């Protein structure tokens, strides 16, 4: 019997999924750096345009980006995937494709900064109404729905305090209200959380993070059923052109080959470093979804199979947080996540800088908060670096 790739383990999907060799039989995925394609005849050209599938222009589709899309779709358990030039291109497309003037969207307050900007500053220009709720508070979600609610955007775990929202519960509320749900699954990664199985309609990624995994390229993806992607996003993507470069798609394809190994190792280290931080006398509080003291730990264990590579902790003041960052010798100060290099940042003055102090307080981003994205360095080295830095707090 022929192997069904859908039955493969994640590790196999990540290496073999979507592979589409050219006639040369190359082992590694080829990079098709081409804008357009040629046809045997005018009639063949006509037939391909009529079919609306196949490769006619790389803004629409490209063989290398398609391999990336097919591999990620297989891993996610989604019917289809469309790649984009960045995570924000994916989120902007995912949100705007579901909405028109007069519609309403509900989202958690603790959103990635640019997502919050799209909802707070951009969507209203197009006559879209927005309600932001406390992600973990299901009553607030329930009360937010209106007859014109067409979409919800859930980010869980959310940046930077790893706040967790009950995805199955919010998706069920959305479905009952006739709205589609979008989940930003970046922090959980496609390995540790499967939003489509929890009832989500659309999943979005910044592949810039763990999927590349080595801090090289920007990339994004939108996944869902063929019907939802075709009805809401196909033409929008074609004509607005947030297309992923085939070269960047190839970097992500190669990144995926080691995704499971990397993310499991990073997540194991992150849990241990969160325990280390939580036990340190200078730390008021540490946040990591798989720690029993996480505010939404019960929901996290229900919907996630691993905690991910990001943790946060609070050392009480901006001065203390900066002293910690400045004392690090191995871990870099950087605002990225999901890199094989461990990176620490002070959210209040970087990723959450454009929010007002009140908005930051609402989502718990205090002046003493530090976010740490754990990479692949040796755990003893990272532990020593973090302990020494925390001593200076
Ligand atoms: C990084 C990130 C994004 C944006 O992705 P880019 O690739 O930088 O555009 C969106 N959501 C989350 C949770 C992220 O971490």
XYZ file of C-alpha atoms and ligand atoms in Angstrom:
408
model
C 0.000 0.000 0.000
C 1.235 3.501 -0.773
C 2.340 5.617 2.179
C -0.130 8.345 3.138
C 1.903 11.384 4.255
C -0.992 12.409 6.506
C -0.224 9.365 8.668
C 3.445 10.234 9.103
C 4.945 11.403 12.380
C 5.624 15.139 12.605
C 9.364 14.538 12.219
C 8.785 12.749 8.902
C 6.300 15.343 7.646
C 8.878 18.042 8.367
C 11.540 16.328 6.219
C 9.461 14.784 3.436
C 6.250 16.803 3.271
C 5.617 18.767 0.079
C 8.821 17.559 -1.570
C 8.355 17.868 -5.343
C 11.527 16.955 -7.210
C 12.363 18.308 -10.645
C 13.389 15.951 -13.446
C 16.987 16.035 -12.183
C 16.294 14.006 -9.073
C 18.050 16.419 -6.734
C 17.954 15.356 -3.064
C 17.515 18.862 -1.620
C 14.535 21.044 -2.503
C 15.292 23.225 -5.555
C 14.962 27.037 -5.447
C 12.907 28.278 -8.397
C 13.956 31.908 -8.617
C 11.701 32.831 -11.489
C 9.028 35.493 -11.839
C 7.086 33.895 -14.639
C 6.684 30.660 -16.589
C 6.566 29.680 -20.264
C 4.070 27.537 -22.165
C 4.376 25.008 -24.990
C 1.686 26.764 -26.997
C -0.925 29.478 -26.856
C -3.538 26.789 -26.236
C -1.563 25.338 -23.294
C -1.245 28.840 -21.898
C -4.979 29.393 -22.283
C -5.728 26.070 -20.560
C -3.533 26.855 -17.560
C -5.043 30.318 -17.122
C -8.515 28.823 -17.480
C -7.771 26.181 -14.815
C -6.594 28.853 -12.373
C -4.136 26.383 -10.857
C -0.514 25.678 -11.741
C 2.281 28.151 -12.135
C 1.733 31.262 -14.252
C 3.333 34.037 -12.182
C 5.200 33.914 -8.877
C 2.953 36.496 -7.247
C 0.229 33.822 -7.537
C 2.243 30.669 -6.905
C 5.776 29.327 -7.259
C 7.079 25.734 -7.069
C 9.435 26.424 -4.135
C 6.932 28.432 -2.104
C 4.371 25.697 -2.840
C 6.678 23.049 -1.359
C 6.905 25.180 1.792
C 3.112 25.623 1.857
C 2.449 21.915 1.323
C 4.926 20.894 4.041
C 3.427 23.292 6.593
C -0.144 22.284 5.663
C 0.742 18.620 6.183
C 2.240 19.359 9.604
C -0.705 21.520 10.639
C -3.310 19.063 9.398
C -4.779 21.833 7.202
C -6.246 21.320 3.744
C -4.196 24.164 2.382
C -1.634 26.844 3.163
C -0.708 30.145 1.559
C 2.663 31.698 2.299
C 3.321 35.406 2.761
C 6.348 37.685 2.935
C 6.119 38.087 6.729
C 3.996 37.106 9.685
C 2.310 40.509 9.627
C 1.424 40.115 5.942
C -0.276 36.848 6.941
C -2.159 38.440 9.845
C -3.188 41.513 7.845
C -4.471 39.335 5.011
C -6.150 36.870 7.389
C -8.006 39.651 9.192
C -8.877 41.934 6.286
C -10.017 39.070 4.048
C -12.846 38.304 6.468
C -14.052 41.870 7.018
C -15.724 44.734 5.194
C -17.016 48.128 6.294
C -19.664 47.724 8.977
C -18.303 44.409 10.255
C -16.960 43.783 13.753
C -13.967 41.800 15.045
C -13.162 40.674 18.594
C -9.609 40.029 19.778
C -7.619 39.599 22.975
C -5.872 42.731 24.275
C -2.543 40.973 24.662
C -1.653 40.944 20.982
C 1.617 41.208 19.114
C 2.230 44.969 18.752
C 1.686 45.200 14.995
C -1.488 43.095 15.198
C -2.788 45.492 17.806
C -1.918 48.397 15.496
C -3.850 46.814 12.614
C -6.942 46.454 14.804
C -6.552 49.731 16.685
C -5.367 52.069 13.942
C -5.960 50.524 10.535
C -9.209 48.533 10.648
C -11.239 51.575 11.859
C -10.175 53.502 8.728
C -12.110 50.945 6.711
C -15.199 51.154 8.893
C -14.465 47.960 10.813
C -15.468 47.944 14.484
C -13.087 46.365 16.976
C -13.573 45.094 20.535
C -10.566 44.066 22.606
C -11.129 41.754 25.571
C -9.047 40.095 28.283
C -8.095 36.888 26.485
C -8.452 34.515 29.453
C -11.881 35.935 30.455
C -14.493 33.930 28.510
C -17.362 36.115 29.782
C -15.778 39.124 28.089
C -15.554 37.249 24.790
C -19.159 36.114 25.125
C -20.410 39.634 25.809
C -18.409 41.102 22.942
C -20.257 39.332 20.121
C -22.721 41.397 18.069
C -24.857 40.605 15.034
C -22.137 42.060 12.770
C -19.230 40.140 14.358
C -17.494 38.332 11.510
C -14.136 37.349 12.982
C -12.149 36.765 16.154
C -8.369 36.925 16.463
C -6.806 34.801 19.206
C -3.103 34.939 20.056
C -2.242 32.165 22.529
C 0.162 32.044 24.208
C 0.342 35.818 23.809
C 3.339 38.064 23.697
C 5.152 38.724 26.052
C 3.734 37.173 29.263
C 2.583 33.933 27.593
C -1.040 34.681 28.521
C -3.182 31.729 27.426
C -6.686 31.910 25.931
C -9.026 28.893 25.831
C -9.009 28.388 22.063
C -11.728 25.707 21.933
C -14.090 27.791 24.072
C -13.603 31.030 22.121
C -13.868 29.243 18.751
C -17.146 27.640 19.882
C -18.518 31.066 20.870
C -17.410 32.469 17.516
C -19.036 29.629 15.601
C -22.305 30.084 17.488
C -22.204 33.790 16.602
C -21.531 33.069 12.918
C -17.973 34.426 13.053
C -14.760 32.775 11.835
C -11.828 32.417 14.201
C -8.188 33.138 13.415
C -5.429 31.863 15.713
C -1.916 33.333 15.775
C -0.028 30.163 16.731
C 3.517 31.552 16.682
C 4.388 31.080 20.356
C 3.067 27.512 20.539
C 4.588 26.504 17.181
C 2.824 23.985 14.901
C 4.242 21.182 17.061
C 2.748 22.040 20.433
C -0.718 23.327 19.523
C -3.113 22.411 16.696
C -5.730 25.198 16.578
C -7.711 23.644 13.705
C -8.398 20.598 15.897
C -9.536 22.969 18.654
C -12.133 24.504 16.330
C -10.240 27.376 14.705
C -10.977 28.199 11.072
C -7.724 29.917 10.164
C -4.199 29.581 11.600
C -1.489 32.167 10.981
C 2.267 32.001 11.493
C 5.227 34.236 11.462
C 7.628 31.685 9.953
C 10.288 34.275 10.757
C 10.359 32.729 14.216
C 10.790 28.997 14.893
C 10.173 27.811 11.333
C 13.233 29.589 9.948
C 14.695 29.188 13.412
C 18.077 30.713 12.705
C 17.126 34.357 12.464
C 17.620 34.739 8.710
C 14.452 35.578 6.775
C 10.961 36.999 7.220
C 8.100 34.719 6.212
C 4.492 34.010 7.102
C 1.668 31.597 6.412
C -2.130 31.329 6.463
C -3.700 27.869 6.822
C -7.228 26.531 6.747
C -9.747 24.646 4.657
C -9.615 25.002 0.879
C -13.067 26.583 0.936
C -12.185 29.267 3.493
C -8.829 30.096 1.917
C -10.285 30.254 -1.601
C -13.336 32.279 -0.628
C -11.550 34.864 1.513
C -7.879 35.014 0.613
C -7.093 33.655 -2.850
C -7.880 36.782 -4.849
C -6.711 39.136 -2.086
C -3.278 37.471 -2.041
C -3.021 37.403 -5.838
C -3.870 41.039 -6.344
C -2.295 42.707 -3.322
C 0.933 40.700 -3.628
C 2.359 39.965 -0.155
C 4.122 36.996 -1.773
C 6.943 35.078 -0.125
C 10.227 35.071 -2.015
C 11.098 31.558 -3.291
C 14.522 31.948 -1.728
C 13.013 32.715 1.677
C 10.587 29.820 1.248
C 13.563 27.556 0.670
C 15.269 28.805 3.845
C 12.058 27.977 5.725
C 11.846 24.531 4.067
C 15.332 23.729 5.307
C 14.474 25.207 8.706
C 11.504 22.878 8.973
C 13.756 19.844 8.628
C 15.089 20.533 12.128
C 11.983 22.232 13.588
C 10.937 19.418 15.884
C 14.434 18.811 17.266
C 14.993 22.503 17.855
C 11.652 23.395 19.352
C 11.667 20.447 21.760
C 15.171 21.301 22.958
C 14.349 25.011 23.285
C 11.136 24.268 25.133
C 12.889 21.919 27.597
C 15.498 24.578 28.333
C 12.860 27.332 28.580
C 10.962 25.374 31.225
C 14.143 24.865 33.259
C 15.164 28.513 32.927
C 11.652 29.611 33.949
C 12.037 27.445 37.082
C 15.452 28.985 37.696
C 14.054 32.515 37.336
C 11.016 31.761 39.525
C 13.282 30.494 42.320
C 15.611 33.504 42.194
C 15.175 35.962 45.089
C 15.280 39.019 42.760
C 12.391 37.715 40.637
C 8.869 38.716 41.693
C 7.191 36.414 39.236
C 8.035 34.149 36.302
C 5.644 33.287 33.473
C 5.777 30.032 31.532
C 2.652 28.107 30.429
C 3.864 24.724 31.693
C 4.631 25.958 35.208
C 1.872 25.178 37.704
C 1.829 28.821 38.886
C 1.019 30.188 35.410
C -2.335 32.015 35.652
C -3.869 29.844 32.876
C -1.872 26.666 33.481
C -4.963 24.432 33.392
C -5.978 25.711 29.953
C -2.390 25.492 28.725
C -2.080 21.788 29.560
C -5.492 21.136 27.995
C -4.588 22.617 24.607
C -0.787 22.515 24.376
C 1.623 19.591 24.390
C 4.663 21.756 25.194
C 5.277 25.198 26.632
C 7.338 26.705 23.815
C 10.612 28.564 23.851
C 9.521 31.877 25.391
C 9.282 32.817 29.058
C 9.004 36.098 30.920
C 9.851 37.286 34.402
C 9.427 40.438 36.460
C 12.265 41.923 38.481
C 10.304 44.883 39.841
C 11.564 47.963 38.004
C 12.942 49.202 34.712
C 16.349 49.782 36.310
C 16.504 46.205 37.588
C 15.344 44.801 34.219
C 17.990 46.799 32.377
C 20.682 45.683 34.832
C 19.734 42.067 34.076
C 19.934 42.638 30.316
C 23.236 44.501 30.572
C 24.783 41.743 32.692
C 24.073 38.960 30.184
C 27.222 37.637 28.528
C 25.899 34.868 26.284
C 22.232 35.738 25.778
C 21.835 38.714 23.399
C 19.589 41.725 23.884
C 17.246 41.419 20.907
C 13.530 41.762 20.219
C 13.191 38.588 18.118
C 11.994 35.154 19.264
C 12.294 31.592 18.001
C 15.975 31.916 17.083
C 18.572 29.270 17.903
C 20.346 32.110 19.733
C 18.836 32.982 23.100
C 17.493 36.540 23.050
C 16.225 38.744 25.868
C 14.315 42.008 25.656
C 12.654 44.671 27.804
C 9.128 44.761 26.302
C 8.058 48.087 27.835
C 10.733 50.009 25.899
C 10.769 47.879 22.729
C 7.997 45.568 21.527
C 5.357 47.331 23.631
C 6.797 50.837 23.379
C 4.030 52.200 21.148
C 1.358 51.330 23.716
C 0.421 53.807 26.445
C 1.412 52.982 30.035
C -2.266 52.216 30.740
C -2.490 49.818 27.803
C 0.673 48.075 28.957
C -0.707 47.789 32.476
C -3.890 46.200 31.098
C -1.902 43.361 29.581
C 0.481 43.087 32.535
C 3.577 44.426 30.792
C 5.285 46.064 33.736
C 8.497 48.097 33.741
C 10.259 45.181 35.432
C 9.235 42.608 32.840
C 11.897 40.822 30.774
C 11.056 38.387 27.957
C 13.482 35.590 27.163
C 13.393 33.534 23.973
C 15.443 30.440 24.676
C 17.701 29.067 21.959
C 19.897 26.031 21.531
C 22.995 26.903 23.551
C 24.052 24.522 26.319
C 21.665 24.639 29.258
C 24.464 24.917 31.848
C 25.857 27.967 30.042
C 22.427 29.608 29.764
C 21.631 28.870 33.410
C 24.911 30.400 34.551
C 24.394 33.471 32.347
C 20.818 34.019 33.552
C 21.627 33.441 37.250
C 24.553 35.831 37.160
C 22.429 38.482 35.421
C 19.533 38.029 37.874
C 21.970 38.491 40.777
C 22.567 42.025 39.413
C 18.872 42.907 39.231
C 6.784 38.000 15.187
C 5.351 37.825 15.384
C 4.434 38.302 14.437
C 4.857 39.061 13.213
O 5.668 38.335 12.353
P 6.731 39.008 11.337
O 7.254 37.843 10.594
O 7.734 39.739 12.140
O 5.943 39.943 10.463
C 3.092 38.093 14.696
N 2.662 37.453 15.806
C 3.516 36.991 16.739
C 2.977 36.314 17.946
C 4.882 37.158 16.559
O 5.737 36.697 17.488
